[in-house]
mmCIF file of C-alpha atoms in Angstrom:
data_model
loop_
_atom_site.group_PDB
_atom_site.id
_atom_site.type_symbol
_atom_site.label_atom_id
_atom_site.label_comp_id
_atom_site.label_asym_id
_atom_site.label_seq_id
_atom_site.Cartn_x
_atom_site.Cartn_y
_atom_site.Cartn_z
ATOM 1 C CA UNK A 275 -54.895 32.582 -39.564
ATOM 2 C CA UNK A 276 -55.232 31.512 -36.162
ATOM 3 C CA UNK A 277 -54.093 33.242 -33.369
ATOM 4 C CA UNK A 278 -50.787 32.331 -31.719
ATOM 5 C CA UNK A 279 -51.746 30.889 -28.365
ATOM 6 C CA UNK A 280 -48.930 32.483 -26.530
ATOM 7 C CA UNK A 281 -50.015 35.891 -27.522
ATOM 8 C CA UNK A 282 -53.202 35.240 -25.840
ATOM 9 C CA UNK A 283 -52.014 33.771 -22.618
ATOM 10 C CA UNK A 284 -52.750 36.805 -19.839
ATOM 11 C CA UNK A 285 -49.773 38.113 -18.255
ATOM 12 C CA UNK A 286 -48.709 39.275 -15.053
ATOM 13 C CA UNK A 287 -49.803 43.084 -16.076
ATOM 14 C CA UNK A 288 -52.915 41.887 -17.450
ATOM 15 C CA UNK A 289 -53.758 40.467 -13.675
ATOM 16 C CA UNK A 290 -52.728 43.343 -12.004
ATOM 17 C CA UNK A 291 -55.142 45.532 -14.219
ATOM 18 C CA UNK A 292 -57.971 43.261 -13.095
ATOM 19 C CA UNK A 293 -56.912 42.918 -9.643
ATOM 20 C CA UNK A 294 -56.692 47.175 -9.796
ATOM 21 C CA UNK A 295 -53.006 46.401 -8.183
ATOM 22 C CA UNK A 296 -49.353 47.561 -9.075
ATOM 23 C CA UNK A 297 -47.471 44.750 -10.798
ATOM 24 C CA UNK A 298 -45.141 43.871 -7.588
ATOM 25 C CA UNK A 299 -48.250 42.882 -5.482
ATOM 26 C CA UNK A 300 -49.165 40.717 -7.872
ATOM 27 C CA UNK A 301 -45.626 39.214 -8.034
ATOM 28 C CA UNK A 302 -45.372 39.210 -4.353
ATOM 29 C CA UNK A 303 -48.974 37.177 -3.887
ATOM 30 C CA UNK A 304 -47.781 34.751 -6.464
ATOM 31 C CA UNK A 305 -44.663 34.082 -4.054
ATOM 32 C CA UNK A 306 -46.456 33.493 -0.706
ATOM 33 C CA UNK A 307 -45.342 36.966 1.005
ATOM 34 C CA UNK A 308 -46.714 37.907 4.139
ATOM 35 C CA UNK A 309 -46.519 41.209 2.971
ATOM 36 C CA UNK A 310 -49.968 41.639 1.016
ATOM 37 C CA UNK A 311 -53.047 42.977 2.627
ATOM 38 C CA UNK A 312 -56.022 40.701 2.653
ATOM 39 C CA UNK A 313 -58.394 42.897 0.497
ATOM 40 C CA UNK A 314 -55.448 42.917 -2.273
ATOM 41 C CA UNK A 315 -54.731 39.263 -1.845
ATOM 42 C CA UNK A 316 -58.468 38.213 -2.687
ATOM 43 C CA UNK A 317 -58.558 40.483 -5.728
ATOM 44 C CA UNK A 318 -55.016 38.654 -6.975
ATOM 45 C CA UNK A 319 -56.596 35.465 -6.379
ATOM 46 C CA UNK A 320 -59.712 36.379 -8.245
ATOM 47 C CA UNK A 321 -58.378 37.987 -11.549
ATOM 48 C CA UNK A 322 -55.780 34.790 -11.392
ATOM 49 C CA UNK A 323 -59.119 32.712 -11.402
ATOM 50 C CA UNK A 324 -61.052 34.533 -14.118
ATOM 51 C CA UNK A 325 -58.110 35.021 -16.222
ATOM 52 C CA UNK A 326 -56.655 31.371 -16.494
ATOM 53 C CA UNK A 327 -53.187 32.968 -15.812
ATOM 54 C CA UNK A 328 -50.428 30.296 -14.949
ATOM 55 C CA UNK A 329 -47.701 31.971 -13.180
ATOM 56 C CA UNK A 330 -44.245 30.919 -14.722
ATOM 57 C CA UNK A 331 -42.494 28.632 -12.676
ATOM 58 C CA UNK A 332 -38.975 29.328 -13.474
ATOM 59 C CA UNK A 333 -39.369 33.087 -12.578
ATOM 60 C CA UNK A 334 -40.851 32.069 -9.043
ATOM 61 C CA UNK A 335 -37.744 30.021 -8.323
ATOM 62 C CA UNK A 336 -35.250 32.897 -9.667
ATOM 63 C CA UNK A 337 -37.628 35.312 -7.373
ATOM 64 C CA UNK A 338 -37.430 33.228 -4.179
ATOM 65 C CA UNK A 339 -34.235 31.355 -4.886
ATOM 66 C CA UNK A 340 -36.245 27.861 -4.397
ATOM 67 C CA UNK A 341 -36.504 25.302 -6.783
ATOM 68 C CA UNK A 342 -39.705 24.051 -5.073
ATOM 69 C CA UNK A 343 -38.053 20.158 -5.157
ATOM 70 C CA UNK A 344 -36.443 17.982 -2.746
ATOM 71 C CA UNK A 345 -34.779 14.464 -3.114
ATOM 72 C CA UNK A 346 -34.978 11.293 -1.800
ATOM 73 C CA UNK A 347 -31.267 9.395 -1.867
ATOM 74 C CA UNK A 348 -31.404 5.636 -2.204
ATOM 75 C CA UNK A 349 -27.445 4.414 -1.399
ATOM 76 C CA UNK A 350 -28.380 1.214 -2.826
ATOM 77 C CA UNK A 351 -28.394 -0.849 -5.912
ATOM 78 C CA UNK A 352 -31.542 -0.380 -8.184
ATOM 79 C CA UNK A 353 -33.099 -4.128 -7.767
ATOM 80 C CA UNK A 354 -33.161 -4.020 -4.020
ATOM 81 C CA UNK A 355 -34.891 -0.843 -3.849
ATOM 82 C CA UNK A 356 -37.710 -2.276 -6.128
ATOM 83 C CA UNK A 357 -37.394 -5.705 -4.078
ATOM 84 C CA UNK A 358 -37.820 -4.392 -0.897
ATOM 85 C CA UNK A 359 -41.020 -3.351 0.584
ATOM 86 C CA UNK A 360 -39.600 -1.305 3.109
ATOM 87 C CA UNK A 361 -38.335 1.564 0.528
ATOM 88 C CA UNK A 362 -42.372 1.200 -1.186
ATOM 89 C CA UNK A 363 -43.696 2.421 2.095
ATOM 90 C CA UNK A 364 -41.521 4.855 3.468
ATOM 91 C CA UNK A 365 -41.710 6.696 -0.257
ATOM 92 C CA UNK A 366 -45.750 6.399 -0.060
ATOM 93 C CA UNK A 367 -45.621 8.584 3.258
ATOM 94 C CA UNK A 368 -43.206 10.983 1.489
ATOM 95 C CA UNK A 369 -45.566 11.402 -1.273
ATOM 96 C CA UNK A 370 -48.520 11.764 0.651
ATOM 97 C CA UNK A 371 -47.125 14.384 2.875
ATOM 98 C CA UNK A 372 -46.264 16.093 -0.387
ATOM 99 C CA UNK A 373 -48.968 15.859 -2.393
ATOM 100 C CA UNK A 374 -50.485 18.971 0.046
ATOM 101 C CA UNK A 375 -47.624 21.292 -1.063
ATOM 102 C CA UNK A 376 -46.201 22.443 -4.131
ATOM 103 C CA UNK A 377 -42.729 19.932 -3.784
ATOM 104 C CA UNK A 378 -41.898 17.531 -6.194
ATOM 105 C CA UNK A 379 -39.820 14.782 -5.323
ATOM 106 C CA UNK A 380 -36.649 13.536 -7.147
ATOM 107 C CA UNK A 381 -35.554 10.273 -6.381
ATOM 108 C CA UNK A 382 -31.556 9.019 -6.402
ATOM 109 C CA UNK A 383 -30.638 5.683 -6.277
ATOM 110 C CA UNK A 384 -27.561 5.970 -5.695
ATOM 111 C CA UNK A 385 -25.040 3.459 -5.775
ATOM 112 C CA UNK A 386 -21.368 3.162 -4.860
ATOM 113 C CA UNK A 387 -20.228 3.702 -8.300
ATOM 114 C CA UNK A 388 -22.117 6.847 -8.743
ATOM 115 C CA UNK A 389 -22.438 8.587 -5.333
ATOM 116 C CA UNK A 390 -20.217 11.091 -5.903
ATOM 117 C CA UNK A 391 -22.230 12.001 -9.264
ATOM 118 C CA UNK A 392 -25.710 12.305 -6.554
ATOM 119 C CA UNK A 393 -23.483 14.723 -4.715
ATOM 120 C CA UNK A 394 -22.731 16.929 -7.060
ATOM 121 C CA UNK A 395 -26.271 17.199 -8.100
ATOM 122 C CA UNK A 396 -27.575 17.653 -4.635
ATOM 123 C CA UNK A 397 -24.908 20.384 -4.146
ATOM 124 C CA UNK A 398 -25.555 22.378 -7.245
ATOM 125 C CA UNK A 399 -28.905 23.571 -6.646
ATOM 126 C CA UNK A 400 -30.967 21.319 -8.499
ATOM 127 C CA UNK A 401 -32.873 20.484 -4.829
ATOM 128 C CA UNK A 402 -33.521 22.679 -1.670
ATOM 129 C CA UNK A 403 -33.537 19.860 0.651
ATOM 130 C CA UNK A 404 -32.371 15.844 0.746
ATOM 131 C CA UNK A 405 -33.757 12.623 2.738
ATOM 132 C CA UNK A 406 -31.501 9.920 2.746
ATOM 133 C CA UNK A 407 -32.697 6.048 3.591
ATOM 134 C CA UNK A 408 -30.997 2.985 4.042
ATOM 135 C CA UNK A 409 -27.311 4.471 4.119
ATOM 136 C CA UNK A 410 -24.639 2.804 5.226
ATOM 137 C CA UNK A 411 -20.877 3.588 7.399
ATOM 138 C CA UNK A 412 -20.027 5.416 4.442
ATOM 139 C CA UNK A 413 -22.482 8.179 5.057
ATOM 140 C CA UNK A 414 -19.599 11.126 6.137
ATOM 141 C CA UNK A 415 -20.233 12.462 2.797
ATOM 142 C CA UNK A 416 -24.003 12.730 3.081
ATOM 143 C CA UNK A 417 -23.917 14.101 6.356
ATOM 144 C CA UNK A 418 -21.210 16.749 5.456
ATOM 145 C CA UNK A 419 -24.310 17.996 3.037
ATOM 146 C CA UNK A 420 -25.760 19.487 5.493
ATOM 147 C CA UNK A 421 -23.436 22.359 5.440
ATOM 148 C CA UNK A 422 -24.849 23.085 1.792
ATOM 149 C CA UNK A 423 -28.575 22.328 1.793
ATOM 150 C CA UNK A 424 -30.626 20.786 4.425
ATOM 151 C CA UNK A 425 -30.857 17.154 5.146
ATOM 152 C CA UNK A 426 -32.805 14.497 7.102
ATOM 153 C CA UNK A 427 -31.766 10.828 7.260
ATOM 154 C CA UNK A 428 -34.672 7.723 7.793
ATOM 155 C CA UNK A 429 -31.990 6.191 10.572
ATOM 156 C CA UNK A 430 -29.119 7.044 12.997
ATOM 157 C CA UNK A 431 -26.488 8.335 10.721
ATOM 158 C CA UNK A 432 -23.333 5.489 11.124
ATOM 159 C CA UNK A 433 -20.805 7.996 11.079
ATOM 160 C CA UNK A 434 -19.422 10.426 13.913
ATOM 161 C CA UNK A 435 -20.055 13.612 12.143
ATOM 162 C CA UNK A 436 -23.448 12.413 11.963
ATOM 163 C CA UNK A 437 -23.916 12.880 15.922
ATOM 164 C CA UNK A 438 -25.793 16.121 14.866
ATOM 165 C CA UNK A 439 -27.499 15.178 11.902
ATOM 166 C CA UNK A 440 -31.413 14.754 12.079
ATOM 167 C CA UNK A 441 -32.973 11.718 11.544
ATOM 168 C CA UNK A 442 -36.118 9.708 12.208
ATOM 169 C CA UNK A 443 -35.499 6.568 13.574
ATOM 170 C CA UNK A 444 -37.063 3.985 16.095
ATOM 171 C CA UNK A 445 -35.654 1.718 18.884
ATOM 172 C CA UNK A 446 -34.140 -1.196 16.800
ATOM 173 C CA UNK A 447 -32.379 -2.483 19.966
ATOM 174 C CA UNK A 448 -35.655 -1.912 22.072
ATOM 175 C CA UNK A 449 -38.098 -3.629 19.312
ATOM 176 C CA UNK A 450 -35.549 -6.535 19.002
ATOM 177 C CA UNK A 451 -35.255 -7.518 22.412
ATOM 178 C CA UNK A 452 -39.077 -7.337 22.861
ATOM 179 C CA UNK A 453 -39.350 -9.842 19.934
ATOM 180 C CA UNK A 454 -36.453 -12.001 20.790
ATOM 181 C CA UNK A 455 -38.327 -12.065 23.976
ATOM 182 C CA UNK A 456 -41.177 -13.960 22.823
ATOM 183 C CA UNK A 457 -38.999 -16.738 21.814
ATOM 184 C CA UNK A 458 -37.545 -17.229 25.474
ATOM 185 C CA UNK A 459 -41.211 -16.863 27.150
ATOM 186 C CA UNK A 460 -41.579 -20.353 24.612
ATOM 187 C CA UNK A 461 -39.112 -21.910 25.939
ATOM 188 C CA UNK A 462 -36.173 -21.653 23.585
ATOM 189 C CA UNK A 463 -32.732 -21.660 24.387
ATOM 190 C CA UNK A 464 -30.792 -22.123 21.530
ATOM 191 C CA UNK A 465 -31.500 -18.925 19.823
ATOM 192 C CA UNK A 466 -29.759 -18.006 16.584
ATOM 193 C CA UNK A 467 -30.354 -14.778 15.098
ATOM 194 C CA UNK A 468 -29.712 -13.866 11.340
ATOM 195 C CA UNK A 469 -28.495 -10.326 11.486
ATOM 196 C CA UNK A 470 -28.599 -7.323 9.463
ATOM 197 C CA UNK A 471 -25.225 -5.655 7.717
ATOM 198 C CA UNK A 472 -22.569 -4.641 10.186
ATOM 199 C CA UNK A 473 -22.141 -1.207 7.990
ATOM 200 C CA UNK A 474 -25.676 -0.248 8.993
ATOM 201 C CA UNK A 475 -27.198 0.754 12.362
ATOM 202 C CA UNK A 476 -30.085 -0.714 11.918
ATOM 203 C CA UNK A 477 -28.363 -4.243 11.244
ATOM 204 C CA UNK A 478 -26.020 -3.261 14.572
ATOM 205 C CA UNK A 479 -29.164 -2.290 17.094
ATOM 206 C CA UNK A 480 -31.448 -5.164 16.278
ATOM 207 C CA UNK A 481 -28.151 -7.554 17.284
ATOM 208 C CA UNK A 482 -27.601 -5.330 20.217
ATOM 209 C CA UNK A 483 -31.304 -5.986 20.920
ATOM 210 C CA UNK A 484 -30.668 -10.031 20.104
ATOM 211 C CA UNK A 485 -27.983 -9.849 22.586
ATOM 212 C CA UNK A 486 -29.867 -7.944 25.766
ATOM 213 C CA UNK A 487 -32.572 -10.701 25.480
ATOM 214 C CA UNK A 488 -30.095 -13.623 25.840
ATOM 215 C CA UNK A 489 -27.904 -12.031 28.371
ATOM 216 C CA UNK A 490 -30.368 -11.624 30.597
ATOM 217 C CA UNK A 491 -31.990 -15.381 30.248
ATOM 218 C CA UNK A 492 -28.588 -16.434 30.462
ATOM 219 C CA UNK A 493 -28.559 -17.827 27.505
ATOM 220 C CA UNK A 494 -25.536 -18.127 25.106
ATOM 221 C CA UNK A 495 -24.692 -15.272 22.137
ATOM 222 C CA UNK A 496 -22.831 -17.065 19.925
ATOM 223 C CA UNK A 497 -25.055 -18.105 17.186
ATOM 224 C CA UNK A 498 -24.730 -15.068 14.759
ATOM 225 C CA UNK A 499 -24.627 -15.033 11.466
ATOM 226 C CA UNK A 500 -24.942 -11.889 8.791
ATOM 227 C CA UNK A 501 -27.360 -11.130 5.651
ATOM 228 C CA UNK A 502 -27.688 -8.388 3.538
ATOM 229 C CA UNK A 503 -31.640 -7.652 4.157
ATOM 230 C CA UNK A 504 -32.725 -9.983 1.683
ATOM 231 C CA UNK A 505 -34.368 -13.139 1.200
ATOM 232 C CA UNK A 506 -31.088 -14.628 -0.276
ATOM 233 C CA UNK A 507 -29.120 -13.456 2.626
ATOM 234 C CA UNK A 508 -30.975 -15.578 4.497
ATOM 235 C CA UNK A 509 -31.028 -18.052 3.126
ATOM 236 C CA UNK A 510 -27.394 -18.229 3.089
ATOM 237 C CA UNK A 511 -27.358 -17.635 6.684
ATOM 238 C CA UNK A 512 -29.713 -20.419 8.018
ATOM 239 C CA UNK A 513 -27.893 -22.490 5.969
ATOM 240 C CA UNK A 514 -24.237 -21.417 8.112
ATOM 241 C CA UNK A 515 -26.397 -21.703 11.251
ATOM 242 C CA UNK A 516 -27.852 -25.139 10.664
ATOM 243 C CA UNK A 517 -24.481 -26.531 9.899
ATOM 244 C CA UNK A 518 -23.317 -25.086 12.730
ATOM 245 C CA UNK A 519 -26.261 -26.142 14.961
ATOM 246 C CA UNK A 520 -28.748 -28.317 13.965
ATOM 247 C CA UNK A 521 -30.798 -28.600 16.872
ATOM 248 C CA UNK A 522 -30.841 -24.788 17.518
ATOM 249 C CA UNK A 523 -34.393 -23.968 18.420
ATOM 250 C CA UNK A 524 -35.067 -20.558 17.852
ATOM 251 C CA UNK A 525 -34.095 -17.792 15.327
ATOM 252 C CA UNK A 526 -34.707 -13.915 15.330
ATOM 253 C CA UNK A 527 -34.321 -12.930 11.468
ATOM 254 C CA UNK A 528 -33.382 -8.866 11.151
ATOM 255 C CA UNK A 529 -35.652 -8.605 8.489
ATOM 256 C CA UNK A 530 -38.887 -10.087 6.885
ATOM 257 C CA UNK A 531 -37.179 -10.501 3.437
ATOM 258 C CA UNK A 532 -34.609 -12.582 5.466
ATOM 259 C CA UNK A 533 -36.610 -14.416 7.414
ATOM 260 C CA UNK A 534 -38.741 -15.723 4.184
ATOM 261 C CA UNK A 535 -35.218 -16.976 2.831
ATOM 262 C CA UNK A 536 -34.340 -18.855 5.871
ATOM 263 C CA UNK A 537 -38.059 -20.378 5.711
ATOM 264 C CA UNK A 538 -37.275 -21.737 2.520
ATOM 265 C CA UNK A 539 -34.007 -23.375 4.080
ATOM 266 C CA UNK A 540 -36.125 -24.650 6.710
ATOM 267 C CA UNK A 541 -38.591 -26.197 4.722
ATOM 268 C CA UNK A 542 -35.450 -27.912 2.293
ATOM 269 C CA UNK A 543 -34.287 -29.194 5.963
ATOM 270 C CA UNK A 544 -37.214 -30.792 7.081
ATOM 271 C CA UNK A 545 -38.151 -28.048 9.659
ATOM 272 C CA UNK A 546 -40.986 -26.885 10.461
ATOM 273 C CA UNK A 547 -41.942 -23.247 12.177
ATOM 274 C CA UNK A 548 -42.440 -23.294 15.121
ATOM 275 C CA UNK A 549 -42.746 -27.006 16.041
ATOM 276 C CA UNK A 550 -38.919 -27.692 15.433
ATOM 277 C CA UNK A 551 -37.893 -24.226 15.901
ATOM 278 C CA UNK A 552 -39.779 -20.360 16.654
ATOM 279 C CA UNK A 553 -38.804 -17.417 13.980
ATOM 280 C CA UNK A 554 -39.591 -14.335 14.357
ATOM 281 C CA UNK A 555 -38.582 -11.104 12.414
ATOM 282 C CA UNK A 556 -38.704 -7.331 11.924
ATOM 283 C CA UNK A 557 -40.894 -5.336 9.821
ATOM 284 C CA UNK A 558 -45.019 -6.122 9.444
ATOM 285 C CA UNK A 559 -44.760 -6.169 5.314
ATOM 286 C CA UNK A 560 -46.409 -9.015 3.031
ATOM 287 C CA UNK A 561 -42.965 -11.323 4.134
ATOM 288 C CA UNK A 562 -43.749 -12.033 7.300
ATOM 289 C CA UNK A 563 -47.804 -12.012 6.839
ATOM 290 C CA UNK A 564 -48.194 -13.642 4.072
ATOM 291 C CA UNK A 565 -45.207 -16.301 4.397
ATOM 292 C CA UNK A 566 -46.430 -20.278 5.836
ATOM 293 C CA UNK A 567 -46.820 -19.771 8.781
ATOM 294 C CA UNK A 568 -47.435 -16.037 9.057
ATOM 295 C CA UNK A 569 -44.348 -14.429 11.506
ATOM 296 C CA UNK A 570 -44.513 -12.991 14.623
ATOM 297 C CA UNK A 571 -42.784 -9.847 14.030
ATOM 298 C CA UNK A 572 -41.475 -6.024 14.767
ATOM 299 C CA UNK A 573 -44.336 -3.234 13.166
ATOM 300 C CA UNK A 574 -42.839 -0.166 12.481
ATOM 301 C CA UNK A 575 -44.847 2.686 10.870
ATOM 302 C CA UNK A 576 -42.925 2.953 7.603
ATOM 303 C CA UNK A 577 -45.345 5.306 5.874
ATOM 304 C CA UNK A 578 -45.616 8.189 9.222
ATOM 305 C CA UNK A 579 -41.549 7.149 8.588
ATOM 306 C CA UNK A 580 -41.993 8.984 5.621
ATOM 307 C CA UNK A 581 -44.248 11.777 6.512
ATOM 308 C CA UNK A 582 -42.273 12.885 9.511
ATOM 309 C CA UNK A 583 -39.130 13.133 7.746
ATOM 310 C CA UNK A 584 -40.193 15.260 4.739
ATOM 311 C CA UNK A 585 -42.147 16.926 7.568
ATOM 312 C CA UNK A 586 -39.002 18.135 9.468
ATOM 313 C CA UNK A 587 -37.098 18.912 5.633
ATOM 314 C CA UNK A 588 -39.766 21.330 5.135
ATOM 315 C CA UNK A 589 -39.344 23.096 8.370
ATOM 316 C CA UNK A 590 -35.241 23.402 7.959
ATOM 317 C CA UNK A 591 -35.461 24.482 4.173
ATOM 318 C CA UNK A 592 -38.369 27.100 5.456
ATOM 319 C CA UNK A 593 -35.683 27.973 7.930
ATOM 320 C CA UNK A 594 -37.874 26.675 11.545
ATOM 321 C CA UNK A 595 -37.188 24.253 14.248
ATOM 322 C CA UNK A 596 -36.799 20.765 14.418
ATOM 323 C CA UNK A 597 -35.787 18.147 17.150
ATOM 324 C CA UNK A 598 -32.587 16.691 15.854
ATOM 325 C CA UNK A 599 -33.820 13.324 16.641
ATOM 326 C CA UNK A 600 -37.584 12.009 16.037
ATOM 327 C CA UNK A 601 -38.155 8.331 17.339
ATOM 328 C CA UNK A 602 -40.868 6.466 16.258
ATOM 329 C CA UNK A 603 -43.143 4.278 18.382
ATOM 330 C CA UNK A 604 -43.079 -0.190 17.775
ATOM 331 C CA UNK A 605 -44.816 -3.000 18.981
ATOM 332 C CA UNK A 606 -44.948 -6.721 18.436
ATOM 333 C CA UNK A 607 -47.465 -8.450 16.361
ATOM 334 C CA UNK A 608 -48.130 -11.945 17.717
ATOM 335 C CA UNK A 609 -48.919 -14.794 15.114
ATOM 336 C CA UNK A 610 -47.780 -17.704 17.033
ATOM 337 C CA UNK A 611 -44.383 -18.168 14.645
ATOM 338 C CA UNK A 612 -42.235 -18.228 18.346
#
C-alpha cells in the first residue's frame, strides 16, 4: 500500500524541530516579521530547504490578514482592451514589477454593465490593493474605494473627489502642444485635430494641448472633431473633417489607433501624408511606426507606466509614503509625417 502523500508532507512542527526553534518563530519567519533574530532566521530557512516544506498559503493570509493579490480594473469593453496596444504595455510593466514579489495580479475588465459587480469584489476582500486604467467621468465610484482598500489610477482621476486620489500620469496638454508644434514649424495652418473622448482626461488635455499650439500661432480652433481611441473613430472623424474642410492641411490625431483610421480615409481621398497634409499622433506603438508613412508622434513610457503604479500600491497597502501625483517624462519622435 503506498503511502498517502499528505501524511508525508513535513509540517510546521517538523521544521521547527530541525530548525531547534519553538513553533511561533517558525510561523513568524514564514510571515516576513522583523521580529526574528538572524541566527534563528537562517536555521528556518535551512530546515525549510532540506525539508521541502511548502508553507500553506491560506493560513499566511488568515495570519497577516493579506491576500497577497492586487487588481488591475479595465472600465472598458473586452475587444478594446485586446485591440489596444496601450493596455498590452502598461500590464507588461505591472507584471514585471511583480514578478519580484509574491503578488498575483487579477485583472477586471470591467464594463458599464458590470461595474458595480467589480466593486463589490474589490470591496470584499478578495484584493489588498486596485490600479485602475483608462477610466472615464464616471470614476466617483472608483475613487470612493479608496476609503476601503488602497488604490492608484494610470491618469488624472475625471472626477472631483478624485483631487486626492494618486495617480501616475504625464503632461497630455504639454506632449500635445509640443507635437502640434511640429506641424506649425511646417508651415500648416489649417490644423484639424481628431480628439480623444470628452469623458476622459486624457482625450480633454491633449485638445487643451491642440488648442495652446494654435492660439499662440494665431491660428484658428475650430476644426475639432471626437473619436473613441480607435482606428474606427477615426476614421469616422477625418471623414466629418474632410467634409467640412477639404483643403485643411494638417491634423493632430489623439491617438495612434486613430490616426491609422484617418490614414485609411486619407488614402480613400486621394491624400497623401504629408505632401497634401502633416499627421501626427500620440503614443510610439506599432500604429504610428509601422503605418505608410511611419508618424511623427508623442512616446510615453507605457511599461515604467506600469511599474510605477504597482510600485506606489505596494507602498500604501504596506502602509508607507507616496507622492499623490507621479508624472511621467515625454518627448517627440520625429519621422517626417508633419
Amino acid at each position: 500500500m503506498s503511502p498517502d502523500p499528505q501524511s508525508s508532507a513535513p509540517t510546521l512542527e517538523m521544521v521547527a524541530a530541525a530548525a531547534g526553534v519553538s513553533r511561533s518563530t517558525v510561523s513568524r519567519v514564514i510571515n516576513d516579521s522583523p521580529k526574528v533574530t538572524p541566527e534563528a532566521l537562517a536555521a528556518v530557512r535551512k530546515a525549510i530547504d532540506e525539508l521541502g516544506y511548502v508553507p500553506n498559503r491560506a493560513a499566511r493570509i488568515l495570519a497577516s490578514r493579506r491576500t497577497q493579490s492586487i487588481a488591475l480594473v479595465i472600465p472598458e469593453n473586452t475587444a478594446k482592451f485586446f485591440a489596444d496596444p496601450y493596455f498590452a504595455t502598461v500590464v507588461q510593466g505591472i507584471a514585471m514589477y511583480l514578478s519580484d514579489t509574491d503578488y498575483t495580479l487579477s485583472l477586471l475588465i470591467a464594463s458599464e454593465s458590470d461595474g458595480e459587480k467589480t466593486r463589490r469584489y474589490l470591496q470584499s476582500g478578495n484584493v489588498d490593493g486596485a490600479l485602475i486604467l483608462s477610466h472615464h467621468s464616471d470614476d466617483r465610484s472608483y475613487v470612493q474605494l479608496a476609503k476601503s482598500i488602497p488604490v492608484v489610477f494610470g491618469g488624472r482621476p475625471m472626477s472631483q473627489e478624485g483631487s486626492h486620489a494618486y495617480y501616475i500620469d504625464v503632461d497630455n496638454v504639454e506632449a500635445a502642444r509640443s507635437v502640434t508644434q511640429k506641424l506649425i514649424e511646417r508651415g500648416r495652418r489649417r490644423i484639424a485635430t481628431i480628439a480623444g473622448p470628452s469623458d476622459m482626461s486624457a482625450g480633454l488635455d491633449r485638445l487643451q494641448g491642440w488648442r495652446q499650439a494654435l492660439d499662440a500661432a494665431g491660428i484658428p480652433t475650430d476644426l475639432v472633431e471626437h473619436g473613441d481611441f480607435s482606428p474606427a473613430g477615426g476614421e469616422a472623424a477625418m471623414r466629418r473633417l474632410l467634409d467640412r474642410e477639404p483643403e485643411l492641411d494638417g491634423v493632430f490625431a489623439a491617438s495612434s489607433l486613430m490616426a491609422s483610421g484617418a490614414l485609411n480615409v486619407l488614402r480613400s481621398r486621394g491624400k497623401a501624408v504629408p505632401h497634401h497634409l502633416g499627421l501626427v499622433t500620440f503614443d510610439n506603438d506599432y500604429a504610428a511606426q509601422s503605418s505608410s508613412p511611419p508618424l511623427t508622434t508623442v512616446e510615453q513610457p507605457t511599461v515604467e507606466q506600469g511599474r510605477r503604479m504597482v510600485d506606489v500600491l505596494l507602498h500604501l497597502i504596506d502602509g508607507g509614503n507616496a507622492s499623490t501625483v507621479t508624472m511621467m517624462p515625454t518627448r517627440v519622435i520625429e519621422r517626417g509625417s508633419e
